[in-house]
Amino acid sequence: MSRSRLSARSVRFPDVSGSPLGDIPDATKAGTVVNARLDHRNPLVFDTHELGRRPGALQRLTRSVPAPKDFGIDGVIGVTEGDPVELELRLESVMEGVLVSGTARATATGECVRCLEPLSREVEADIQELFSYHDADDRGRPKAEPADDAEDEDTLFVEDGLFDLEPVLRDAVVLALPMQPLCTEDCAGLCPECGVRLADEPGHHHDAVDPRWAALQGLAETVKDGEKDEMDGTGPGAADEKQEK
């Protein structure tokens, strides 16, 4: 279960102790993370009112949602914004909150890191996350003291019976994507000399010359050209020989 994220909708209030405005509610004191109100019209926001808070209650959901913006590894591979993401979820009511598990399936597109050809991949990501109730501690009892700040930052909450799956879904899909996508496992890439795609020309090659012999090779070619000119009668001494004759 992932515990290393902070909800994109969370905000931290500054320390206002001693403020002339007077005391503020505990929910907005310094060091407490407060999530903004969720929009039930967002396809990645789920309603738990039907599930209820009785431990053991279970609800299964199937939903197709449009992929959010920047859904993948930037510049490498990802799911295009608006493309369908198929969700199969299991919502279970527990003492602490709502345990969400299931799978997400989508089609990701990108470029082969070796030959730069476009590619697409079917992606399946596993999801498992606990969305906690604000009014319950780890044992499901009312909180006696405020939780540690760092622990609150790593916790996702149920807000007025709603929870937002986007940060969990984003993390799961990104982890399921290949960091170095390939069009084929044995992709040969591009020719380092001319850039041709080697899969299109299997026998493609360049004659390699040892740089230590490059100067001698150039000299040899110059000598050969001179000999050819003399044989053709077009060399530098050819005119003088004709005049003597």
PDB file of C-alpha atoms in Angstrom:
ATOM      1  CA  MET A   1       0.000   0.000   0.000  1.00  0.00           C
ATOM      2  CA  SER A   2       1.530   3.334  -1.017  1.00  0.00           C
ATOM      3  CA  ARG A   3       2.115   5.851   1.767  1.00  0.00           C
ATOM      4  CA  SER A   4       4.554   8.210   0.064  1.00  0.00           C
ATOM      5  CA  ARG A   5       2.330  10.789  -1.583  1.00  0.00           C
ATOM      6  CA  LEU A   6       0.630  14.037  -0.682  1.00  0.00           C
ATOM      7  CA  SER A   7      -2.731  14.679  -2.295  1.00  0.00           C
ATOM      8  CA  ALA A   8      -2.598  17.310  -5.026  1.00  0.00           C
ATOM      9  CA  ARG A   9      -5.643  18.899  -3.426  1.00  0.00           C
ATOM     10  CA  SER A  10      -4.008  19.320  -0.022  1.00  0.00           C
ATOM     11  CA  VAL A  11      -2.926  22.662   1.335  1.00  0.00           C
ATOM     12  CA  ARG A  12      -0.981  23.645   4.454  1.00  0.00           C
ATOM     13  CA  PHE A  13      -2.037  26.633   6.524  1.00  0.00           C
ATOM     14  CA  PRO A  14       0.679  28.844   8.046  1.00  0.00           C
ATOM     15  CA  ASP A  15       1.149  29.255  11.759  1.00  0.00           C
ATOM     16  CA  VAL A  16      -1.371  31.887  12.844  1.00  0.00           C
ATOM     17  CA  SER A  17      -1.064  31.410  16.595  1.00  0.00           C
ATOM     18  CA  GLY A  18      -1.503  34.738  18.317  1.00  0.00           C
ATOM     19  CA  SER A  19      -3.249  36.171  15.285  1.00  0.00           C
ATOM     20  CA  PRO A  20      -5.435  39.244  15.925  1.00  0.00           C
ATOM     21  CA  LEU A  21      -8.202  37.362  14.182  1.00  0.00           C
ATOM     22  CA  GLY A  22      -8.480  35.145  17.232  1.00  0.00           C
ATOM     23  CA  ASP A  23      -8.427  31.383  17.582  1.00  0.00           C
ATOM     24  CA  ILE A  24      -9.126  29.258  14.507  1.00  0.00           C
ATOM     25  CA  PRO A  25     -10.643  25.760  14.398  1.00  0.00           C
ATOM     26  CA  ASP A  26      -8.353  22.813  14.975  1.00  0.00           C
ATOM     27  CA  ALA A  27      -8.876  21.698  11.360  1.00  0.00           C
ATOM     28  CA  THR A  28      -7.035  24.789  10.117  1.00  0.00           C
ATOM     29  CA  LYS A  29      -4.224  25.102  12.651  1.00  0.00           C
ATOM     30  CA  ALA A  30      -0.603  25.101  11.556  1.00  0.00           C
ATOM     31  CA  GLY A  31       0.752  21.733  10.491  1.00  0.00           C
ATOM     32  CA  THR A  32      -2.651  20.228   9.691  1.00  0.00           C
ATOM     33  CA  VAL A  33      -3.378  19.160   6.119  1.00  0.00           C
ATOM     34  CA  VAL A  34      -6.851  20.067   4.892  1.00  0.00           C
ATOM     35  CA  ASN A  35      -8.242  18.740   1.624  1.00  0.00           C
ATOM     36  CA  ALA A  36     -10.383  20.960  -0.554  1.00  0.00           C
ATOM     37  CA  ARG A  37     -13.986  20.000  -1.178  1.00  0.00           C
ATOM     38  CA  LEU A  38     -14.296  17.352  -3.871  1.00  0.00           C
ATOM     39  CA  ASP A  39     -16.513  17.651  -6.944  1.00  0.00           C
ATOM     40  CA  HIS A  40     -18.801  14.648  -7.314  1.00  0.00           C
ATOM     41  CA  ARG A  41     -19.035  15.350 -11.060  1.00  0.00           C
ATOM     42  CA  ASN A  42     -15.373  14.480 -11.509  1.00  0.00           C
ATOM     43  CA  PRO A  43     -15.282  10.934 -12.976  1.00  0.00           C
ATOM     44  CA  LEU A  44     -12.375  10.026 -10.669  1.00  0.00           C
ATOM     45  CA  VAL A  45     -14.260  11.080  -7.534  1.00  0.00           C
ATOM     46  CA  PHE A  46     -16.203   8.213  -5.937  1.00  0.00           C
ATOM     47  CA  ASP A  47     -19.165   8.355  -3.560  1.00  0.00           C
ATOM     48  CA  THR A  48     -19.139   6.027  -0.529  1.00  0.00           C
ATOM     49  CA  HIS A  49     -22.560   6.909   0.910  1.00  0.00           C
ATOM     50  CA  GLU A  50     -24.105   3.790  -0.574  1.00  0.00           C
ATOM     51  CA  LEU A  51     -21.271   1.683   0.843  1.00  0.00           C
ATOM     52  CA  GLY A  52     -21.809   3.021   4.363  1.00  0.00           C
ATOM     53  CA  ARG A  53     -19.445   2.830   7.315  1.00  0.00           C
ATOM     54  CA  ARG A  54     -20.325  -0.607   8.641  1.00  0.00           C
ATOM     55  CA  PRO A  55     -17.060  -2.609   8.683  1.00  0.00           C
ATOM     56  CA  GLY A  56     -17.149  -5.436   6.169  1.00  0.00           C
ATOM     57  CA  ALA A  57     -19.520  -3.736   3.727  1.00  0.00           C
ATOM     58  CA  LEU A  58     -18.385  -4.298   0.139  1.00  0.00           C
ATOM     59  CA  GLN A  59     -19.080  -2.617  -3.182  1.00  0.00           C
ATOM     60  CA  ARG A  60     -17.753  -3.536  -6.628  1.00  0.00           C
ATOM     61  CA  LEU A  61     -17.567  -0.892  -9.350  1.00  0.00           C
ATOM     62  CA  THR A  62     -16.711  -0.870 -13.048  1.00  0.00           C
ATOM     63  CA  ARG A  63     -16.108   2.498 -14.629  1.00  0.00           C
ATOM     64  CA  SER A  64     -14.534   3.916 -17.785  1.00  0.00           C
ATOM     65  CA  VAL A  65     -12.947   7.323 -17.176  1.00  0.00           C
ATOM     66  CA  PRO A  66     -11.021   9.740 -19.416  1.00  0.00           C
ATOM     67  CA  ALA A  67      -7.304   9.912 -18.730  1.00  0.00           C
ATOM     68  CA  PRO A  68      -6.259  13.127 -16.971  1.00  0.00           C
ATOM     69  CA  LYS A  69      -3.600  15.476 -18.298  1.00  0.00           C
ATOM     70  CA  ASP A  70       0.089  14.460 -18.133  1.00  0.00           C
ATOM     71  CA  PHE A  71      -0.800  10.855 -17.401  1.00  0.00           C
ATOM     72  CA  GLY A  72       2.514   9.042 -17.797  1.00  0.00           C
ATOM     73  CA  ILE A  73       6.268   9.594 -17.977  1.00  0.00           C
ATOM     74  CA  ASP A  74       6.886  12.979 -19.556  1.00  0.00           C
ATOM     75  CA  GLY A  75       8.575  12.756 -22.943  1.00  0.00           C
ATOM     76  CA  VAL A  76       8.804   8.959 -22.841  1.00  0.00           C
ATOM     77  CA  ILE A  77       5.430   7.185 -22.735  1.00  0.00           C
ATOM     78  CA  GLY A  78       1.968   7.859 -21.378  1.00  0.00           C
ATOM     79  CA  VAL A  79      -1.786   7.658 -21.838  1.00  0.00           C
ATOM     80  CA  THR A  80      -3.113  10.449 -24.038  1.00  0.00           C
ATOM     81  CA  GLU A  81      -5.356  12.901 -22.229  1.00  0.00           C
ATOM     82  CA  GLY A  82      -9.011  11.922 -22.713  1.00  0.00           C
ATOM     83  CA  ASP A  83      -8.309   8.326 -23.761  1.00  0.00           C
ATOM     84  CA  PRO A  84     -10.368   5.746 -21.842  1.00  0.00           C
ATOM     85  CA  VAL A  85      -9.038   4.155 -18.667  1.00  0.00           C
ATOM     86  CA  GLU A  86     -10.990   1.066 -17.636  1.00  0.00           C
ATOM     87  CA  LEU A  87     -11.382   0.632 -13.874  1.00  0.00           C
ATOM     88  CA  GLU A  88     -12.466  -2.435 -11.938  1.00  0.00           C
ATOM     89  CA  LEU A  89     -12.615  -1.532  -8.256  1.00  0.00           C
ATOM     90  CA  ARG A  90     -13.475  -3.126  -4.953  1.00  0.00           C
ATOM     91  CA  LEU A  91     -14.531  -0.755  -2.163  1.00  0.00           C
ATOM     92  CA  GLU A  92     -14.480  -2.230   1.334  1.00  0.00           C
ATOM     93  CA  SER A  93     -15.553  -0.438   4.486  1.00  0.00           C
ATOM     94  CA  VAL A  94     -13.093  -0.904   7.363  1.00  0.00           C
ATOM     95  CA  MET A  95     -12.784   0.676  10.806  1.00  0.00           C
ATOM     96  CA  GLU A  96     -10.270   3.282   9.624  1.00  0.00           C
ATOM     97  CA  GLY A  97     -11.959   4.251   6.366  1.00  0.00           C
ATOM     98  CA  VAL A  98     -12.484   2.804   2.874  1.00  0.00           C
ATOM     99  CA  LEU A  99     -10.019   0.301   1.428  1.00  0.00           C
ATOM    100  CA  VAL A 100      -9.905   0.591  -2.377  1.00  0.00           C
ATOM    101  CA  SER A 101      -8.337  -2.131  -4.510  1.00  0.00           C
ATOM    102  CA  GLY A 102      -8.589  -3.214  -8.122  1.00  0.00           C
ATOM    103  CA  THR A 103      -7.038  -2.735 -11.549  1.00  0.00           C
ATOM    104  CA  ALA A 104      -6.770  -0.027 -14.188  1.00  0.00           C
ATOM    105  CA  ARG A 105      -6.275  -0.758 -17.896  1.00  0.00           C
ATOM    106  CA  ALA A 106      -5.349   1.693 -20.635  1.00  0.00           C
ATOM    107  CA  THR A 107      -3.347   2.065 -23.847  1.00  0.00           C
ATOM    108  CA  ALA A 108      -0.117   4.062 -23.606  1.00  0.00           C
ATOM    109  CA  THR A 109       1.737   5.576 -26.546  1.00  0.00           C
ATOM    110  CA  GLY A 110       5.297   6.793 -26.938  1.00  0.00           C
ATOM    111  CA  GLU A 111       8.548   6.282 -28.875  1.00  0.00           C
ATOM    112  CA  CYS A 112      11.000   3.424 -28.960  1.00  0.00           C
ATOM    113  CA  VAL A 113      14.134   4.552 -27.117  1.00  0.00           C
ATOM    114  CA  ARG A 114      16.374   2.797 -29.673  1.00  0.00           C
ATOM    115  CA  CYS A 115      14.884   3.559 -33.087  1.00  0.00           C
ATOM    116  CA  LEU A 116      12.469   6.417 -32.183  1.00  0.00           C
ATOM    117  CA  GLU A 117       9.550   4.720 -33.948  1.00  0.00           C
ATOM    118  CA  PRO A 118       6.043   5.319 -32.493  1.00  0.00           C
ATOM    119  CA  LEU A 119       4.698   2.492 -30.326  1.00  0.00           C
ATOM    120  CA  SER A 120       1.698   1.622 -28.177  1.00  0.00           C
ATOM    121  CA  ARG A 121       1.421  -0.633 -25.142  1.00  0.00           C
ATOM    122  CA  GLU A 122      -1.477  -2.071 -23.185  1.00  0.00           C
ATOM    123  CA  VAL A 123      -0.949  -1.141 -19.538  1.00  0.00           C
ATOM    124  CA  GLU A 124      -2.501  -2.863 -16.519  1.00  0.00           C
ATOM    125  CA  ALA A 125      -1.883  -1.349 -13.088  1.00  0.00           C
ATOM    126  CA  ASP A 126      -2.840  -2.664  -9.659  1.00  0.00           C
ATOM    127  CA  ILE A 127      -4.475  -0.288  -7.197  1.00  0.00           C
ATOM    128  CA  GLN A 128      -4.615  -0.571  -3.410  1.00  0.00           C
ATOM    129  CA  GLU A 129      -5.065   2.368  -1.060  1.00  0.00           C
ATOM    130  CA  LEU A 130      -6.779   3.200   2.216  1.00  0.00           C
ATOM    131  CA  PHE A 131      -8.807   6.417   2.319  1.00  0.00           C
ATOM    132  CA  SER A 132      -9.104   7.319   5.984  1.00  0.00           C
ATOM    133  CA  TYR A 133     -11.895   8.955   7.951  1.00  0.00           C
ATOM    134  CA  HIS A 134     -10.882  12.215   9.600  1.00  0.00           C
ATOM    135  CA  ASP A 135     -12.595  11.233  12.834  1.00  0.00           C
ATOM    136  CA  ALA A 136     -10.921   7.836  13.329  1.00  0.00           C
ATOM    137  CA  ASP A 137      -7.433   6.737  14.325  1.00  0.00           C
ATOM    138  CA  ASP A 138      -5.648   3.576  13.215  1.00  0.00           C
ATOM    139  CA  ARG A 139      -7.959   1.476  15.423  1.00  0.00           C
ATOM    140  CA  GLY A 140     -11.130   3.117  14.212  1.00  0.00           C
ATOM    141  CA  ARG A 141     -11.699   5.018  17.490  1.00  0.00           C
ATOM    142  CA  PRO A 142     -12.162   8.798  17.742  1.00  0.00           C
ATOM    143  CA  LYS A 143      -8.850  10.606  17.746  1.00  0.00           C
ATOM    144  CA  ALA A 144      -7.692  11.761  21.185  1.00  0.00           C
ATOM    145  CA  GLU A 145      -4.771  13.850  19.918  1.00  0.00           C
ATOM    146  CA  PRO A 146      -3.802  15.366  16.577  1.00  0.00           C
ATOM    147  CA  ALA A 147      -1.768  12.989  14.426  1.00  0.00           C
ATOM    148  CA  ASP A 148       1.840  13.602  13.536  1.00  0.00           C
ATOM    149  CA  ASP A 149       2.186  16.164  10.720  1.00  0.00           C
ATOM    150  CA  ALA A 150       4.285  13.889   8.473  1.00  0.00           C
ATOM    151  CA  GLU A 151       1.776  11.086   8.914  1.00  0.00           C
ATOM    152  CA  ASP A 152      -1.107  13.370   7.908  1.00  0.00           C
ATOM    153  CA  GLU A 153       0.761  14.391   4.761  1.00  0.00           C
ATOM    154  CA  ASP A 154       0.930  10.762   3.656  1.00  0.00           C
ATOM    155  CA  THR A 155      -2.744  10.074   4.322  1.00  0.00           C
ATOM    156  CA  LEU A 156      -5.588  10.303   1.841  1.00  0.00           C
ATOM    157  CA  PHE A 157      -9.009  11.027   3.299  1.00  0.00           C
ATOM    158  CA  VAL A 158     -12.700  10.481   2.653  1.00  0.00           C
ATOM    159  CA  GLU A 159     -14.226  13.958   2.351  1.00  0.00           C
ATOM    160  CA  ASP A 160     -17.984  14.193   3.030  1.00  0.00           C
ATOM    161  CA  GLY A 161     -18.373  10.618   1.819  1.00  0.00           C
ATOM    162  CA  LEU A 162     -16.252  11.221  -1.315  1.00  0.00           C
ATOM    163  CA  PHE A 163     -12.700  10.271  -2.254  1.00  0.00           C
ATOM    164  CA  ASP A 164     -10.535  11.218  -5.246  1.00  0.00           C
ATOM    165  CA  LEU A 165      -8.796   8.282  -6.936  1.00  0.00           C
ATOM    166  CA  GLU A 166      -6.647  10.362  -9.301  1.00  0.00           C
ATOM    167  CA  PRO A 167      -3.398  10.570  -7.252  1.00  0.00           C
ATOM    168  CA  VAL A 168      -3.531   6.824  -6.527  1.00  0.00           C
ATOM    169  CA  LEU A 169      -4.356   5.964 -10.137  1.00  0.00           C
ATOM    170  CA  ARG A 170      -1.612   8.244 -11.466  1.00  0.00           C
ATOM    171  CA  ASP A 171       1.034   6.650  -9.226  1.00  0.00           C
ATOM    172  CA  ALA A 172      -0.075   3.120 -10.123  1.00  0.00           C
ATOM    173  CA  VAL A 173      -0.067   3.696 -13.890  1.00  0.00           C
ATOM    174  CA  VAL A 174       3.296   5.500 -13.903  1.00  0.00           C
ATOM    175  CA  LEU A 175       4.882   2.607 -11.977  1.00  0.00           C
ATOM    176  CA  ALA A 176       3.425   0.134 -14.496  1.00  0.00           C
ATOM    177  CA  LEU A 177       4.885   1.963 -17.527  1.00  0.00           C
ATOM    178  CA  PRO A 178       8.268   0.947 -18.963  1.00  0.00           C
ATOM    179  CA  MET A 179      11.012   3.474 -18.283  1.00  0.00           C
ATOM    180  CA  GLN A 180      12.688   2.540 -21.599  1.00  0.00           C
ATOM    181  CA  PRO A 181       9.938   1.453 -24.018  1.00  0.00           C
ATOM    182  CA  LEU A 182      10.975  -0.658 -27.036  1.00  0.00           C
ATOM    183  CA  CYS A 183       9.073  -1.348 -30.266  1.00  0.00           C
ATOM    184  CA  THR A 184      10.403  -4.927 -30.061  1.00  0.00           C
ATOM    185  CA  GLU A 185      12.563  -6.630 -27.460  1.00  0.00           C
ATOM    186  CA  ASP A 186      15.365  -7.156 -30.020  1.00  0.00           C
ATOM    187  CA  CYS A 187      15.160  -3.715 -31.657  1.00  0.00           C
ATOM    188  CA  ALA A 188      18.561  -3.017 -33.245  1.00  0.00           C
ATOM    189  CA  GLY A 189      18.126   0.757 -33.085  1.00  0.00           C
ATOM    190  CA  LEU A 190      19.685   3.224 -35.533  1.00  0.00           C
ATOM    191  CA  CYS A 191      22.989   3.157 -37.387  1.00  0.00           C
ATOM    192  CA  PRO A 192      25.375   5.422 -35.475  1.00  0.00           C
ATOM    193  CA  GLU A 193      27.032   6.485 -38.753  1.00  0.00           C
ATOM    194  CA  CYS A 194      24.057   7.516 -40.885  1.00  0.00           C
ATOM    195  CA  GLY A 195      20.961   7.077 -38.681  1.00  0.00           C
ATOM    196  CA  VAL A 196      19.184   4.485 -40.824  1.00  0.00           C
ATOM    197  CA  ARG A 197      16.840   2.151 -38.932  1.00  0.00           C
ATOM    198  CA  LEU A 198      18.700  -1.153 -38.807  1.00  0.00           C
ATOM    199  CA  ALA A 199      15.531  -3.252 -38.656  1.00  0.00           C
ATOM    200  CA  ASP A 200      14.645  -1.955 -42.142  1.00  0.00           C
ATOM    201  CA  GLU A 201      18.095  -2.865 -43.538  1.00  0.00           C
ATOM    202  CA  PRO A 202      19.372  -5.966 -41.728  1.00  0.00           C
ATOM    203  CA  GLY A 203      22.608  -6.141 -43.786  1.00  0.00           C
ATOM    204  CA  HIS A 204      23.400  -2.456 -43.402  1.00  0.00           C
ATOM    205  CA  HIS A 205      27.015  -1.691 -42.458  1.00  0.00           C
ATOM    206  CA  HIS A 206      29.893   0.710 -43.055  1.00  0.00           C
ATOM    207  CA  ASP A 207      33.511  -0.273 -43.734  1.00  0.00           C
ATOM    208  CA  ALA A 208      35.339   0.672 -40.601  1.00  0.00           C
ATOM    209  CA  VAL A 209      38.789   2.203 -40.964  1.00  0.00           C
ATOM    210  CA  ASP A 210      41.259   2.265 -38.101  1.00  0.00           C
ATOM    211  CA  PRO A 211      41.959   5.992 -37.565  1.00  0.00           C
ATOM    212  CA  ARG A 212      45.658   5.154 -37.179  1.00  0.00           C
ATOM    213  CA  TRP A 213      45.714   4.047 -40.828  1.00  0.00           C
ATOM    214  CA  ALA A 214      43.464   6.785 -42.208  1.00  0.00           C
ATOM    215  CA  ALA A 215      46.384   9.038 -43.284  1.00  0.00           C
ATOM    216  CA  LEU A 216      48.176   6.172 -45.031  1.00  0.00           C
ATOM    217  CA  GLN A 217      44.973   5.177 -46.779  1.00  0.00           C
ATOM    218  CA  GLY A 218      44.591   8.706 -48.122  1.00  0.00           C
ATOM    219  CA  LEU A 219      48.206   8.680 -49.350  1.00  0.00           C
ATOM    220  CA  ALA A 220      47.689   5.309 -51.043  1.00  0.00           C
ATOM    221  CA  GLU A 221      44.623   6.613 -52.849  1.00  0.00           C
ATOM    222  CA  THR A 222      46.613   9.656 -54.056  1.00  0.00           C
ATOM    223  CA  VAL A 223      49.386   7.409 -55.407  1.00  0.00           C
ATOM    224  CA  LYS A 224      46.847   5.221 -57.183  1.00  0.00           C
ATOM    225  CA  ASP A 225      45.229   8.245 -58.791  1.00  0.00           C
ATOM    226  CA  GLY A 226      48.656   9.440 -60.026  1.00  0.00           C
ATOM    227  CA  GLU A 227      49.494   6.073 -61.533  1.00  0.00           C
ATOM    228  CA  LYS A 228      46.145   5.998 -63.292  1.00  0.00           C
ATOM    229  CA  ASP A 229      46.733   9.438 -64.785  1.00  0.00           C
ATOM    230  CA  GLU A 230      50.140   8.356 -66.163  1.00  0.00           C
ATOM    231  CA  MET A 231      48.623   5.266 -67.713  1.00  0.00           C
ATOM    232  CA  ASP A 232      45.948   7.388 -69.349  1.00  0.00           C
ATOM    233  CA  GLY A 233      48.527   9.872 -70.624  1.00  0.00           C
ATOM    234  CA  THR A 234      46.963  12.700 -68.659  1.00  0.00           C
ATOM    235  CA  GLY A 235      49.559  13.026 -65.931  1.00  0.00           C
ATOM    236  CA  PRO A 236      51.737  16.150 -65.358  1.00  0.00           C
ATOM    237  CA  GLY A 237      54.628  14.801 -67.502  1.00  0.00           C
ATOM    238  CA  ALA A 238      52.440  13.724 -70.372  1.00  0.00           C
ATOM    239  CA  ALA A 239      52.457  17.175 -72.069  1.00  0.00           C
ATOM    240  CA  ASP A 240      56.265  17.464 -71.886  1.00  0.00           C
ATOM    241  CA  GLU A 241      56.712  14.030 -73.475  1.00  0.00           C
ATOM    242  CA  LYS A 242      54.413  15.024 -76.332  1.00  0.00           C
ATOM    243  CA  GLN A 243      56.374  18.226 -76.956  1.00  0.00           C
ATOM    244  CA  GLU A 244      59.696  16.362 -77.078  1.00  0.00           C
ATOM    245  CA  LYS A 245      58.219  14.044 -79.668  1.00  0.00           C
TER     246      LYS A 245
END
